[in-house]
mmCIF file of C-alpha atoms and ligand atoms in Angstrom:
data_model
loop_
_atom_site.group_PDB
_atom_site.id
_atom_site.type_symbol
_atom_site.label_atom_id
_atom_site.label_comp_id
_atom_site.label_asym_id
_atom_site.label_seq_id
_atom_site.Cartn_x
_atom_site.Cartn_y
_atom_site.Cartn_z
ATOM 1 C CA MET A 19 -47.728 -0.747 80.676
ATOM 2 C CA GLN A 20 -47.271 -4.709 82.622
ATOM 3 C CA ALA A 21 -44.618 -5.425 79.473
ATOM 4 C CA THR A 22 -43.076 -1.691 80.201
ATOM 5 C CA ARG A 23 -42.451 -2.662 83.678
ATOM 6 C CA ARG A 24 -41.280 -5.944 83.307
ATOM 7 C CA SER A 25 -38.524 -4.474 80.531
ATOM 8 C CA ILE A 26 -37.689 -1.669 82.557
ATOM 9 C CA LEU A 27 -36.893 -4.388 85.829
ATOM 10 C CA ALA A 28 -35.279 -6.461 83.481
ATOM 11 C CA ALA A 29 -33.159 -3.371 82.387
ATOM 12 C CA LEU A 30 -32.429 -2.263 86.146
ATOM 13 C CA LEU A 31 -31.291 -6.084 86.988
ATOM 14 C CA THR A 32 -29.044 -6.498 84.273
ATOM 15 C CA ALA A 33 -27.530 -3.030 84.542
ATOM 16 C CA PRO A 34 -23.760 -3.026 85.609
ATOM 17 C CA PRO A 35 -23.972 -0.887 89.019
ATOM 18 C CA ALA A 36 -22.295 1.703 87.997
ATOM 19 C CA LEU A 37 -25.680 2.534 85.955
ATOM 20 C CA MET A 38 -27.020 1.898 88.216
ATOM 21 C CA LEU A 39 -25.906 4.559 91.177
ATOM 22 C CA ARG A 40 -26.464 6.736 87.996
ATOM 23 C CA GLY A 41 -27.199 10.502 89.055
ATOM 24 C CA THR A 42 -25.264 9.311 92.334
ATOM 25 C CA ALA A 43 -22.264 11.023 93.418
ATOM 26 C CA GLU A 44 -20.785 7.773 93.518
ATOM 27 C CA ALA A 45 -20.960 6.935 90.183
ATOM 28 C CA GLN A 46 -19.262 9.821 89.774
ATOM 29 C CA GLU A 47 -16.369 9.097 91.949
ATOM 30 C CA LEU A 48 -15.785 5.116 93.764
ATOM 31 C CA PRO A 49 -14.809 3.333 90.368
ATOM 32 C CA LEU A 50 -15.582 -0.235 89.151
ATOM 33 C CA THR A 51 -12.804 -1.848 90.835
ATOM 34 C CA PRO A 52 -11.013 -1.366 93.848
ATOM 35 C CA ALA A 53 -7.509 -0.770 94.598
ATOM 36 C CA CYS A 54 -5.790 -1.887 97.198
ATOM 37 C CA GLY A 55 -2.774 -4.540 95.967
ATOM 38 C CA ASP A 56 -2.037 -7.483 96.059
ATOM 39 C CA SER A 57 -2.287 -8.787 99.971
ATOM 40 C CA PRO A 58 -4.161 -5.381 101.746
ATOM 41 C CA ALA A 59 -4.082 -5.195 104.982
ATOM 42 C CA PRO A 60 -6.928 -6.475 107.405
ATOM 43 C CA THR A 61 -9.411 -3.216 108.356
ATOM 44 C CA VAL A 62 -8.860 -2.420 112.013
ATOM 45 C CA ALA A 63 -11.378 -3.375 114.393
ATOM 46 C CA GLN A 64 -12.543 -0.937 116.919
ATOM 47 C CA THR A 65 -15.125 -1.122 119.921
ATOM 48 C CA ALA A 66 -18.833 -1.058 119.133
ATOM 49 C CA GLY A 67 -19.159 1.807 122.068
ATOM 50 C CA PRO A 68 -22.344 2.372 123.768
ATOM 51 C CA PHE A 69 -25.106 3.751 121.161
ATOM 52 C CA TYR A 70 -25.217 0.113 119.212
ATOM 53 C CA THR A 71 -29.052 -0.396 118.779
ATOM 54 C CA PRO A 72 -29.410 -3.883 116.967
ATOM 55 C CA ASN A 73 -32.373 -4.592 114.001
ATOM 56 C CA ALA A 74 -31.189 -0.744 111.694
ATOM 57 C CA PRO A 75 -33.690 -0.700 108.902
ATOM 58 C CA LEU A 76 -32.320 -1.676 105.205
ATOM 59 C CA LYS A 77 -32.088 1.609 104.248
ATOM 60 C CA ARG A 78 -29.009 3.919 102.170
ATOM 61 C CA ASP A 79 -30.263 7.200 101.977
ATOM 62 C CA LEU A 80 -30.259 8.696 105.939
ATOM 63 C CA PHE A 81 -30.021 12.095 105.393
ATOM 64 C CA ALA A 82 -33.324 13.089 105.877
ATOM 65 C CA ASP A 83 -33.653 11.728 109.380
ATOM 66 C CA ALA A 84 -31.452 15.508 110.233
ATOM 67 C CA PRO A 85 -32.745 17.781 107.701
ATOM 68 C CA ARG A 86 -30.083 20.581 109.192
ATOM 69 C CA GLY A 87 -27.188 18.362 108.889
ATOM 70 C CA ARG A 88 -24.679 19.008 106.162
ATOM 71 C CA ARG A 89 -24.923 16.048 103.622
ATOM 72 C CA LEU A 90 -22.383 13.551 102.881
ATOM 73 C CA THR A 91 -21.887 10.912 101.070
ATOM 74 C CA LEU A 92 -20.194 8.114 102.334
ATOM 75 C CA ALA A 93 -19.184 5.421 99.939
ATOM 76 C CA GLY A 94 -16.540 2.241 98.605
ATOM 77 C CA PHE A 95 -15.412 -1.694 98.676
ATOM 78 C CA VAL A 96 -15.874 -4.365 100.888
ATOM 79 C CA VAL A 97 -12.863 -6.481 99.495
ATOM 80 C CA ASP A 98 -10.966 -10.177 100.682
ATOM 81 C CA ARG A 99 -8.112 -9.915 101.780
ATOM 82 C CA GLN A 100 -6.892 -10.905 97.674
ATOM 83 C CA CYS A 101 -8.128 -7.659 97.016
ATOM 84 C CA ARG A 102 -10.972 -9.434 95.613
ATOM 85 C CA PRO A 103 -14.366 -7.413 95.496
ATOM 86 C CA VAL A 104 -17.190 -8.658 97.703
ATOM 87 C CA PRO A 105 -20.468 -8.716 96.891
ATOM 88 C CA GLY A 106 -23.923 -9.371 99.580
ATOM 89 C CA ALA A 107 -21.545 -7.816 102.665
ATOM 90 C CA LEU A 108 -23.495 -6.683 104.960
ATOM 91 C CA VAL A 109 -22.163 -2.896 106.026
ATOM 92 C CA GLU A 110 -24.339 -1.395 108.359
ATOM 93 C CA ILE A 111 -24.201 1.915 110.011
ATOM 94 C CA TRP A 112 -25.147 4.205 113.130
ATOM 95 C CA HIS A 113 -23.238 7.710 113.691
ATOM 96 C CA ALA A 114 -24.204 10.814 115.813
ATOM 97 C CA ASP A 115 -26.254 13.704 113.866
ATOM 98 C CA GLN A 116 -24.498 17.013 113.271
ATOM 99 C CA ASP A 117 -25.515 17.694 117.319
ATOM 100 C CA GLY A 118 -23.019 15.294 118.768
ATOM 101 C CA ALA A 119 -26.047 12.797 119.460
ATOM 102 C CA TYR A 120 -27.432 9.391 119.092
ATOM 103 C CA ASP A 121 -30.904 8.060 118.325
ATOM 104 C CA ASN A 122 -31.044 5.986 121.473
ATOM 105 C CA ARG A 123 -35.026 5.004 121.151
ATOM 106 C CA GLY A 124 -35.747 5.147 117.131
ATOM 107 C CA HIS A 125 -32.785 4.343 114.437
ATOM 108 C CA ARG A 126 -32.662 7.518 112.922
ATOM 109 C CA LEU A 127 -28.744 7.504 111.349
ATOM 110 C CA ARG A 128 -28.903 3.658 112.096
ATOM 111 C CA GLY A 129 -29.211 1.572 108.441
ATOM 112 C CA HIS A 130 -27.954 -1.454 106.719
ATOM 113 C CA GLN A 131 -27.106 -2.727 103.151
ATOM 114 C CA LEU A 132 -25.950 -5.505 101.213
ATOM 115 C CA THR A 133 -22.322 -4.910 99.044
ATOM 116 C CA ASP A 134 -23.931 -4.755 94.792
ATOM 117 C CA ALA A 135 -22.296 -7.244 92.195
ATOM 118 C CA ALA A 136 -19.116 -5.236 92.547
ATOM 119 C CA GLY A 137 -18.221 -4.783 96.507
ATOM 120 C CA ARG A 138 -19.588 -1.563 97.369
ATOM 121 C CA TRP A 139 -21.523 0.132 99.334
ATOM 122 C CA GLY A 140 -23.071 3.346 100.272
ATOM 123 C CA PHE A 141 -24.546 5.665 102.658
ATOM 124 C CA ASN A 142 -26.464 9.418 101.914
ATOM 125 C CA THR A 143 -25.857 10.761 105.445
ATOM 126 C CA ILE A 144 -24.534 13.979 107.199
ATOM 127 C CA VAL A 145 -20.997 14.748 108.683
ATOM 128 C CA ALA A 146 -21.445 13.607 111.823
ATOM 129 C CA ALA A 147 -20.598 15.970 115.082
ATOM 130 C CA GLN A 148 -17.978 15.059 117.299
ATOM 131 C CA TYR A 149 -19.638 15.181 121.196
ATOM 132 C CA PRO A 150 -17.698 15.273 124.465
ATOM 133 C CA GLY A 151 -14.335 12.906 124.742
ATOM 134 C CA ARG A 152 -15.211 11.896 120.991
ATOM 135 C CA THR A 153 -13.419 13.614 117.449
ATOM 136 C CA ALA A 154 -16.300 13.061 114.920
ATOM 137 C CA HIS A 155 -16.802 9.733 113.292
ATOM 138 C CA TYR A 156 -19.567 6.927 112.169
ATOM 139 C CA HIS A 157 -19.681 3.044 113.361
ATOM 140 C CA PHE A 158 -19.690 0.509 111.313
ATOM 141 C CA ARG A 159 -20.020 -3.178 111.571
ATOM 142 C CA VAL A 160 -18.871 -4.896 107.998
ATOM 143 C CA GLN A 161 -19.534 -9.065 107.503
ATOM 144 C CA ALA A 162 -18.766 -11.036 104.495
ATOM 145 C CA PRO A 163 -21.329 -13.438 104.061
ATOM 146 C CA GLY A 164 -21.103 -16.017 106.277
ATOM 147 C CA GLY A 165 -17.960 -14.381 107.583
ATOM 148 C CA ARG A 166 -17.137 -12.950 110.958
ATOM 149 C CA PRO A 167 -18.101 -9.187 111.942
ATOM 150 C CA LEU A 168 -16.295 -6.462 111.849
ATOM 151 C CA ILE A 169 -17.106 -3.742 113.894
ATOM 152 C CA THR A 170 -14.829 -0.517 113.533
ATOM 153 C CA GLN A 171 -14.920 3.872 113.276
ATOM 154 C CA LEU A 172 -14.356 5.817 110.653
ATOM 155 C CA TYR A 173 -13.301 9.288 111.079
ATOM 156 C CA PHE A 174 -12.262 12.234 108.969
ATOM 157 C CA PRO A 175 -8.522 12.860 108.569
ATOM 158 C CA ASP A 176 -8.293 16.961 108.703
ATOM 159 C CA ASP A 177 -10.534 17.331 112.311
ATOM 160 C CA PRO A 178 -8.030 18.307 115.123
ATOM 161 C CA ARG A 179 -10.504 16.597 117.627
ATOM 162 C CA ASN A 180 -8.562 13.642 116.545
ATOM 163 C CA ARG A 181 -5.124 14.441 118.509
ATOM 164 C CA SER A 182 -7.209 14.164 121.677
ATOM 165 C CA ASP A 183 -9.359 10.856 121.385
ATOM 166 C CA GLY A 184 -7.382 7.862 122.174
ATOM 167 C CA LEU A 185 -9.300 5.703 120.043
ATOM 168 C CA PHE A 186 -8.225 7.806 116.816
ATOM 169 C CA ASP A 187 -6.866 5.391 114.506
ATOM 170 C CA ALA A 188 -4.842 6.509 111.386
ATOM 171 C CA ARG A 189 -5.521 3.357 109.220
ATOM 172 C CA LEU A 190 -9.281 4.016 109.399
ATOM 173 C CA VAL A 191 -9.674 7.946 108.639
ATOM 174 C CA LEU A 192 -12.377 8.080 105.147
ATOM 175 C CA LYS A 193 -10.728 9.796 101.933
ATOM 176 C CA MET A 194 -12.099 12.573 100.993
ATOM 177 C CA SER A 195 -13.316 14.639 97.471
ATOM 178 C CA PRO A 196 -15.671 17.271 96.963
ATOM 179 C CA ASN A 197 -19.032 14.874 97.435
ATOM 180 C CA LEU A 198 -17.563 11.906 98.577
ATOM 181 C CA ALA A 199 -16.229 10.748 101.349
ATOM 182 C CA ARG A 200 -15.079 6.972 100.371
ATOM 183 C CA PHE A 201 -13.102 3.986 102.788
ATOM 184 C CA ASP A 202 -12.385 0.402 101.421
ATOM 185 C CA PHE A 203 -13.406 -2.053 104.258
ATOM 186 C CA VAL A 204 -11.192 -5.698 103.972
ATOM 187 C CA VAL A 205 -12.622 -8.155 105.579
HETATM 188 FE FE1 FE2 B 457 -20.194 7.141 119.178
#
């Protein structure tokens, strides 16, 4: 049995990232390499807002935190300013639930992870709702190893409240497909 466990572990460790993500929306829709040209513009920074809580857990599956929410996978790459994937980058998310509420006492709908060897990140979570004064959005903190943190927010492309939200930035819009909302961070 131990040999079997060892061989499974060895297979997982040597598997290409796409195989390790098999069965997830990321594997189906995220290409193996980013396509952003030779010198992509750095991702625009935005305010962290009042609802950041430090020490979010290492966690990629957040949907269980909000069972009434509509599930959505957010995923993409972290790349540098030459469009090279950045493995081991910290990607942290925090966002409101389906009612527009943040968990400010615990870590519900909050988590972090490190990008894989291909520079990919992904969170299985829910559709965040708008709350007074804000259109729907997700907060992110992204940091390449040894780099400075990028704090920003991502938005849906078709939310009518985008127009009335002074923080909305069209450069921070998620690219939507049926099972995946994609964004590539350039740091
Ligand atoms: Fe917010």
